[in-house]
Amino acid sequence: MNPLVGFQVDPGDLAFVGQGLERPECILAERDGTLWSADGRGGVVRIDPDGTQALILQGAPNKAADFESRLVQAEGSLPNGLAFDVDGSILIANWGSERLERMSRDGLRTEVLLDQIDGQRIGKANFVTRDSKGRLWLTVTTQLQPWTDHVKTHSRDGYIALIDEKGPRIVADGLCGTNELRFDASEDWLYVAETTDRKVTRFRVDGDTLTDRETYGPSRLPGFNDGIAFDAYGNLWTTLIMTDRLVAITPEGDLLTILDLGGDPKALAALDAAWEAGKVTPELMGAAGGDVCRWMASLTFGGPDLTTVYLGSLQGNRIPYFTSPVAGLPLLGW
């Protein structure tokens, strides 16, 4: 039986780690309990198992603080998606600088891996992952500026890029709000969140090409799905940003609610209506979301047995976590 059936987290049972974080969008977990969190000040925060934390910047701190400059115009360095490279350094999909970067763990060295494809800026770099062959896969949400115009127009200018020994190239395009992407256990399929279409799409991996594009699970999720991650049973978990819910798509395609942190029902209804009409504004997005993990954006399985679930967010300042009844699918390097 699916271990998630009947399981739901009481918001009052959440525990927290970290303090004073800014835009902790994505979290990496190591076997020894160390966490690495993207931080809107222009780098990452390392949180040691004893709770000690250190802000590791790539350069001068990003001081953009208000909602418009930080989240709409996305000014300065805004690390978004993170992954470990083969040597343990941090791969950063930088939403603000619109680059794929690699940073040493001490922050003293940052290398730009990609800022253009075919002579054009890559756009809003969202997430990066590494496969077992050492190849990098990057998602770009949109090329519109500000990016919120994409949410309003449902533009399909998102894509997936592959970076390998042949160089960078786009391997899937026409995507609507391309966000996190994950491989299944065998790396036969690549799954990606199409956030603004409110669905998960998957592709069959055929060498260095992606084929057989199809919707996975519900054709319309009850919110803007952002982060995705598999558990060992085969459930695909996904966060619903602004709705601040965590749900899972079972292997049979059913949808289970794991955690609901709520928010103002009127604000969410207004946002849904605007999405249907193509009239989403930053103000409507800003009014949505709860207070516990505002704009829940990502999830990461960690802990010694991969049953601790950490939640990232765009407007939180600490990281909620809870224990899952099923372990996460181990990522490379675990």
Coordinates of C-alpha atoms in Angstrom, one line a residue:
M1 CA 0.0 0.0 0.0
N2 CA 1.2 3.5 -0.8
P3 CA 2.6 4.9 2.5
L4 CA 1.3 8.4 1.7
V5 CA -2.3 7.4 1.6
G6 CA -4.0 8.9 4.7
F7 CA -0.9 10.8 5.7
Q8 CA -1.2 14.5 6.3
V9 CA 1.0 16.9 8.3
D10 CA -0.5 19.1 11.0
P11 CA 1.0 22.6 10.5
G12 CA 1.4 22.8 14.3
D13 CA 3.8 19.8 14.2
L14 CA 6.3 21.5 11.9
A15 CA 9.8 22.1 13.2
F16 CA 12.2 24.8 11.9
V17 CA 15.8 25.3 11.2
G18 CA 17.7 28.4 10.3
Q19 CA 17.0 32.0 11.1
G20 CA 17.3 35.4 9.3
L21 CA 17.4 33.7 5.9
E22 CA 16.4 35.6 2.8
R23 CA 14.6 34.0 -0.1
P24 CA 15.6 30.4 0.9
E25 CA 14.2 29.1 -2.4
C26 CA 16.1 25.8 -2.8
I27 CA 17.8 23.6 -0.1
L28 CA 20.5 20.9 -0.5
A29 CA 20.9 18.3 2.3
E30 CA 24.1 16.3 3.0
R31 CA 24.3 12.9 4.7
D32 CA 25.9 14.4 7.8
G33 CA 23.0 16.8 8.3
T34 CA 24.5 19.9 6.8
L35 CA 22.1 22.1 4.8
W36 CA 22.8 24.6 2.1
S37 CA 20.1 27.1 1.3
A38 CA 19.9 29.6 -1.6
D39 CA 19.9 33.1 -0.2
G40 CA 18.6 36.3 -1.7
R41 CA 21.6 38.3 -0.5
G42 CA 23.6 36.8 -3.3
G43 CA 24.9 33.4 -2.3
V44 CA 24.1 30.4 0.0
V45 CA 23.7 29.8 3.7
R46 CA 25.4 26.8 5.2
I47 CA 23.6 25.4 8.2
D48 CA 25.6 22.9 10.2
P49 CA 24.0 20.0 12.1
D50 CA 24.4 22.0 15.4
G51 CA 22.5 24.9 14.0
T52 CA 25.5 27.1 13.3
Q53 CA 25.0 29.0 10.1
A54 CA 27.2 31.0 7.8
L55 CA 26.3 33.3 4.8
I56 CA 28.6 32.6 1.9
L57 CA 28.4 35.3 -0.7
Q58 CA 29.6 35.3 -4.3
G59 CA 30.5 38.9 -4.1
A60 CA 29.0 42.1 -2.8
P61 CA 25.7 41.4 -1.0
N62 CA 22.4 42.0 -2.8
K63 CA 20.7 44.8 -0.9
A64 CA 17.4 44.9 -2.9
A65 CA 14.9 44.5 -0.2
D66 CA 11.4 45.5 -1.3
F67 CA 8.9 43.2 -3.0
E68 CA 9.1 45.0 -6.4
S69 CA 12.9 45.0 -6.7
R70 CA 13.6 41.6 -5.0
L71 CA 10.7 39.5 -6.4
V72 CA 9.4 41.3 -9.5
Q73 CA 12.3 43.0 -11.1
A74 CA 14.6 40.4 -9.6
E75 CA 17.6 42.7 -9.4
G76 CA 21.1 41.6 -8.6
S77 CA 22.3 38.1 -7.8
L78 CA 19.3 35.8 -6.7
P79 CA 20.4 32.2 -6.4
N80 CA 17.4 30.0 -7.2
G81 CA 17.9 26.3 -7.9
L82 CA 21.0 24.5 -6.4
A83 CA 22.7 21.2 -7.1
F84 CA 26.0 19.6 -6.1
D85 CA 28.6 19.3 -8.8
V86 CA 30.7 16.1 -8.9
D87 CA 33.4 17.7 -6.8
G88 CA 30.9 19.0 -4.2
S89 CA 30.9 22.6 -5.3
I90 CA 27.6 24.3 -5.7
L91 CA 25.8 24.7 -9.0
I92 CA 23.6 27.8 -9.0
A93 CA 20.8 28.6 -11.4
N94 CA 20.8 32.4 -10.8
W95 CA 17.4 34.0 -11.3
G96 CA 18.7 37.5 -11.0
S97 CA 21.9 37.4 -13.0
E98 CA 20.4 35.0 -15.6
R99 CA 23.3 32.7 -15.5
L100 CA 24.3 29.1 -14.6
E101 CA 27.2 29.4 -12.1
R102 CA 29.5 27.2 -10.1
M103 CA 30.6 28.4 -6.7
S104 CA 33.2 26.8 -4.4
R105 CA 32.0 25.9 -1.0
D106 CA 33.9 28.8 0.6
G107 CA 32.5 31.3 -1.9
L108 CA 36.0 32.4 -3.0
R109 CA 35.6 31.2 -6.5
T110 CA 32.6 31.6 -8.8
E111 CA 32.6 30.5 -12.4
V112 CA 30.0 31.4 -15.0
L113 CA 29.1 28.2 -16.8
L114 CA 26.4 29.6 -19.1
D115 CA 24.9 33.0 -19.8
Q116 CA 24.1 32.7 -23.5
I117 CA 22.8 30.1 -25.9
D118 CA 23.2 30.8 -29.6
G119 CA 24.3 34.4 -28.9
Q120 CA 21.1 35.2 -26.8
R121 CA 20.8 35.7 -23.1
I122 CA 19.4 32.6 -21.5
G123 CA 16.6 34.3 -19.5
K124 CA 15.3 33.5 -16.1
A125 CA 17.5 30.5 -15.0
N126 CA 15.4 28.5 -12.5
F127 CA 16.8 25.1 -11.7
V128 CA 19.8 22.8 -12.5
T129 CA 20.4 19.1 -11.9
R130 CA 23.1 16.7 -12.8
D131 CA 22.6 13.2 -14.2
S132 CA 24.7 10.0 -13.7
K133 CA 26.7 10.8 -16.8
G134 CA 27.8 14.1 -15.4
R135 CA 25.6 16.1 -17.8
L136 CA 23.9 19.3 -16.6
W137 CA 20.2 20.0 -17.2
L138 CA 19.0 23.6 -16.8
T139 CA 15.5 25.0 -16.8
V140 CA 14.7 28.6 -17.9
T141 CA 11.2 29.8 -16.9
T142 CA 10.8 32.7 -19.3
Q143 CA 12.7 35.3 -21.2
L144 CA 10.3 38.1 -20.4
Q145 CA 11.3 41.0 -18.1
P146 CA 9.8 41.4 -15.6
W147 CA 9.1 37.7 -15.3
T148 CA 5.6 38.4 -13.9
D149 CA 4.5 39.4 -17.4
H150 CA 4.9 35.7 -18.3
V151 CA 2.4 34.7 -15.6
K152 CA -0.1 37.2 -16.9
T153 CA 0.3 36.2 -20.5
H154 CA 1.0 32.4 -20.1
S155 CA 3.9 32.8 -22.5
R156 CA 5.4 29.5 -23.7
D157 CA 9.0 30.8 -23.9
G158 CA 10.4 28.4 -21.2
Y159 CA 12.8 25.7 -22.1
I160 CA 15.2 23.0 -20.9
A161 CA 18.9 23.2 -21.9
L162 CA 21.4 20.4 -21.8
I163 CA 25.1 21.1 -21.1
D164 CA 27.6 18.4 -22.0
E165 CA 30.8 17.8 -24.0
K166 CA 29.0 19.0 -27.1
G167 CA 28.2 22.4 -25.5
P168 CA 24.9 24.0 -24.4
R169 CA 21.8 23.6 -26.4
I170 CA 18.0 23.7 -26.0
V171 CA 16.5 20.2 -26.0
A172 CA 12.9 21.1 -25.1
D173 CA 11.0 24.4 -25.6
G174 CA 7.5 25.8 -25.8
L175 CA 7.2 25.2 -22.0
C176 CA 5.0 27.4 -19.8
G177 CA 6.9 28.5 -16.7
T178 CA 9.6 25.8 -16.7
N179 CA 10.6 25.2 -13.1
E180 CA 12.2 22.3 -11.2
L181 CA 13.1 19.1 -13.0
R182 CA 13.9 15.6 -11.8
F183 CA 14.8 12.2 -13.2
D184 CA 13.1 9.0 -12.2
A185 CA 15.2 6.3 -10.5
S186 CA 16.3 4.8 -13.8
E187 CA 16.8 8.1 -15.6
D188 CA 14.4 6.9 -18.3
W189 CA 12.1 9.9 -17.9
L190 CA 12.7 13.5 -17.1
Y191 CA 9.9 15.3 -15.2
V192 CA 9.5 19.1 -15.1
A193 CA 7.1 21.4 -13.4
E194 CA 5.3 23.7 -15.9
T195 CA 4.4 26.2 -13.1
T196 CA 2.2 28.6 -15.0
D197 CA 0.3 25.7 -16.7
R198 CA -0.2 24.1 -13.3
K199 CA 0.9 20.7 -14.4
V200 CA 3.9 18.3 -14.5
T201 CA 5.2 17.3 -17.9
R202 CA 7.6 14.4 -18.6
F203 CA 9.9 13.4 -21.5
R204 CA 11.4 10.1 -22.4
V205 CA 15.2 10.4 -22.3
D206 CA 16.7 9.1 -25.6
G207 CA 20.4 9.6 -25.4
D208 CA 20.8 13.4 -25.5
T209 CA 17.3 14.1 -26.8
L210 CA 13.9 14.4 -25.1
T211 CA 10.9 12.7 -26.8
D212 CA 7.4 11.5 -26.1
R213 CA 6.3 14.7 -24.2
E214 CA 3.2 14.1 -22.1
T215 CA 1.4 15.4 -19.0
Y216 CA 2.0 13.4 -15.9
G217 CA -0.8 13.2 -13.4
P218 CA -3.7 15.7 -13.3
S219 CA -3.9 18.0 -16.3
R220 CA -4.5 20.9 -13.9
L221 CA -3.2 21.1 -10.4
P222 CA -4.9 23.2 -7.7
G223 CA -2.2 25.8 -7.7
F224 CA 1.1 26.8 -9.3
N225 CA 3.4 23.8 -8.9
D226 CA 7.0 24.7 -8.3
G227 CA 9.4 22.2 -6.7
I228 CA 9.2 18.5 -7.4
A229 CA 10.9 15.4 -5.9
F230 CA 10.4 11.7 -6.0
D231 CA 10.1 9.4 -3.0
A232 CA 11.3 5.8 -2.9
Y233 CA 7.8 4.5 -3.5
G234 CA 7.4 6.5 -6.8
N235 CA 5.2 9.3 -5.6
L236 CA 6.1 12.7 -7.2
W237 CA 5.8 15.4 -4.5
T238 CA 5.3 19.0 -5.6
T239 CA 4.8 22.3 -3.8
L240 CA 2.1 24.7 -4.8
I241 CA 3.6 28.2 -4.6
M242 CA 1.3 31.0 -3.3
T243 CA -1.3 28.4 -2.4
D244 CA 1.3 27.1 0.1
R245 CA 0.3 23.5 -0.2
L246 CA 2.4 20.3 -0.6
V247 CA 0.8 17.6 -2.6
A248 CA 2.0 14.3 -4.3
I249 CA 1.1 12.6 -7.5
T250 CA 0.9 8.8 -7.0
P251 CA 2.2 6.4 -9.6
E252 CA -1.5 5.8 -10.5
G253 CA -2.0 9.6 -11.2
D254 CA -4.0 10.4 -8.1
L255 CA -3.4 13.6 -6.1
L256 CA -2.8 13.5 -2.3
T257 CA -2.5 16.5 0.0
I258 CA 0.3 16.2 2.4
L259 CA 0.4 19.7 4.0
D260 CA -1.9 22.7 3.7
L261 CA -0.6 25.9 5.2
G262 CA -3.5 27.9 3.8
G263 CA -3.6 31.6 3.2
D264 CA -6.4 34.1 2.7
P265 CA -9.2 32.2 0.7
K266 CA -10.3 35.5 -0.9
A267 CA -6.8 36.3 -2.1
L268 CA -6.4 32.8 -3.5
A269 CA -9.7 33.0 -5.2
A270 CA -8.8 36.4 -6.7
L271 CA -5.5 35.0 -8.0
D272 CA -7.2 31.9 -9.5
A273 CA -9.7 34.1 -11.3
A274 CA -7.0 36.4 -12.6
W275 CA -5.0 33.3 -13.9
E276 CA -8.1 32.1 -15.7
A277 CA -8.5 35.5 -17.3
G278 CA -4.9 36.2 -18.1
K279 CA -4.8 39.2 -15.7
V280 CA -2.4 38.1 -13.0
T281 CA -0.5 41.0 -11.4
P282 CA 2.3 41.1 -8.9
E283 CA -0.1 42.6 -6.4
L284 CA -2.4 39.7 -6.6
M285 CA 0.5 37.2 -6.2
G286 CA 1.9 39.2 -3.3
A287 CA -1.4 39.0 -1.4
A288 CA -1.6 35.2 -1.6
G289 CA 0.2 32.7 0.6
G290 CA 0.2 31.9 4.3
D291 CA 2.5 33.0 7.1
V292 CA 4.3 29.8 8.1
C293 CA 6.2 29.2 4.8
R294 CA 5.2 32.1 2.6
W295 CA 5.3 31.2 -1.1
M296 CA 6.4 27.6 -0.5
A297 CA 8.7 26.9 -3.4
S298 CA 10.8 23.7 -3.0
L299 CA 11.2 20.5 -1.1
T300 CA 14.2 18.4 -0.2
F301 CA 14.5 15.0 1.4
G302 CA 17.3 14.8 4.0
G303 CA 18.2 13.3 7.3
P304 CA 20.2 10.1 7.8
D305 CA 17.4 8.0 6.2
L306 CA 16.1 10.6 3.8
T307 CA 12.7 10.9 5.6
T308 CA 13.2 14.5 6.7
V309 CA 11.4 16.9 4.4
Y310 CA 12.7 20.5 4.2
L311 CA 10.6 23.2 2.6
G312 CA 12.1 26.2 0.8
S313 CA 10.2 29.5 0.1
L314 CA 10.5 32.8 -1.6
Q315 CA 9.5 35.0 1.3
G316 CA 10.4 32.9 4.4
N317 CA 13.2 33.5 6.8
R318 CA 13.6 30.0 8.2
I319 CA 13.1 26.4 6.9
P320 CA 10.2 24.3 8.1
Y321 CA 10.6 20.5 8.2
F322 CA 8.8 17.3 9.1
T323 CA 9.2 13.5 9.0
S324 CA 7.8 11.6 6.1
P325 CA 6.5 8.0 6.3
V326 CA 8.5 7.2 3.1
A327 CA 12.1 8.1 2.2
G328 CA 13.0 10.3 -0.6
L329 CA 14.7 9.0 -3.8
P330 CA 18.4 9.4 -3.2
L331 CA 20.1 12.1 -5.4
L332 CA 23.5 11.8 -6.9
G333 CA 26.3 11.9 -4.4
W334 CA 24.1 10.8 -1.4

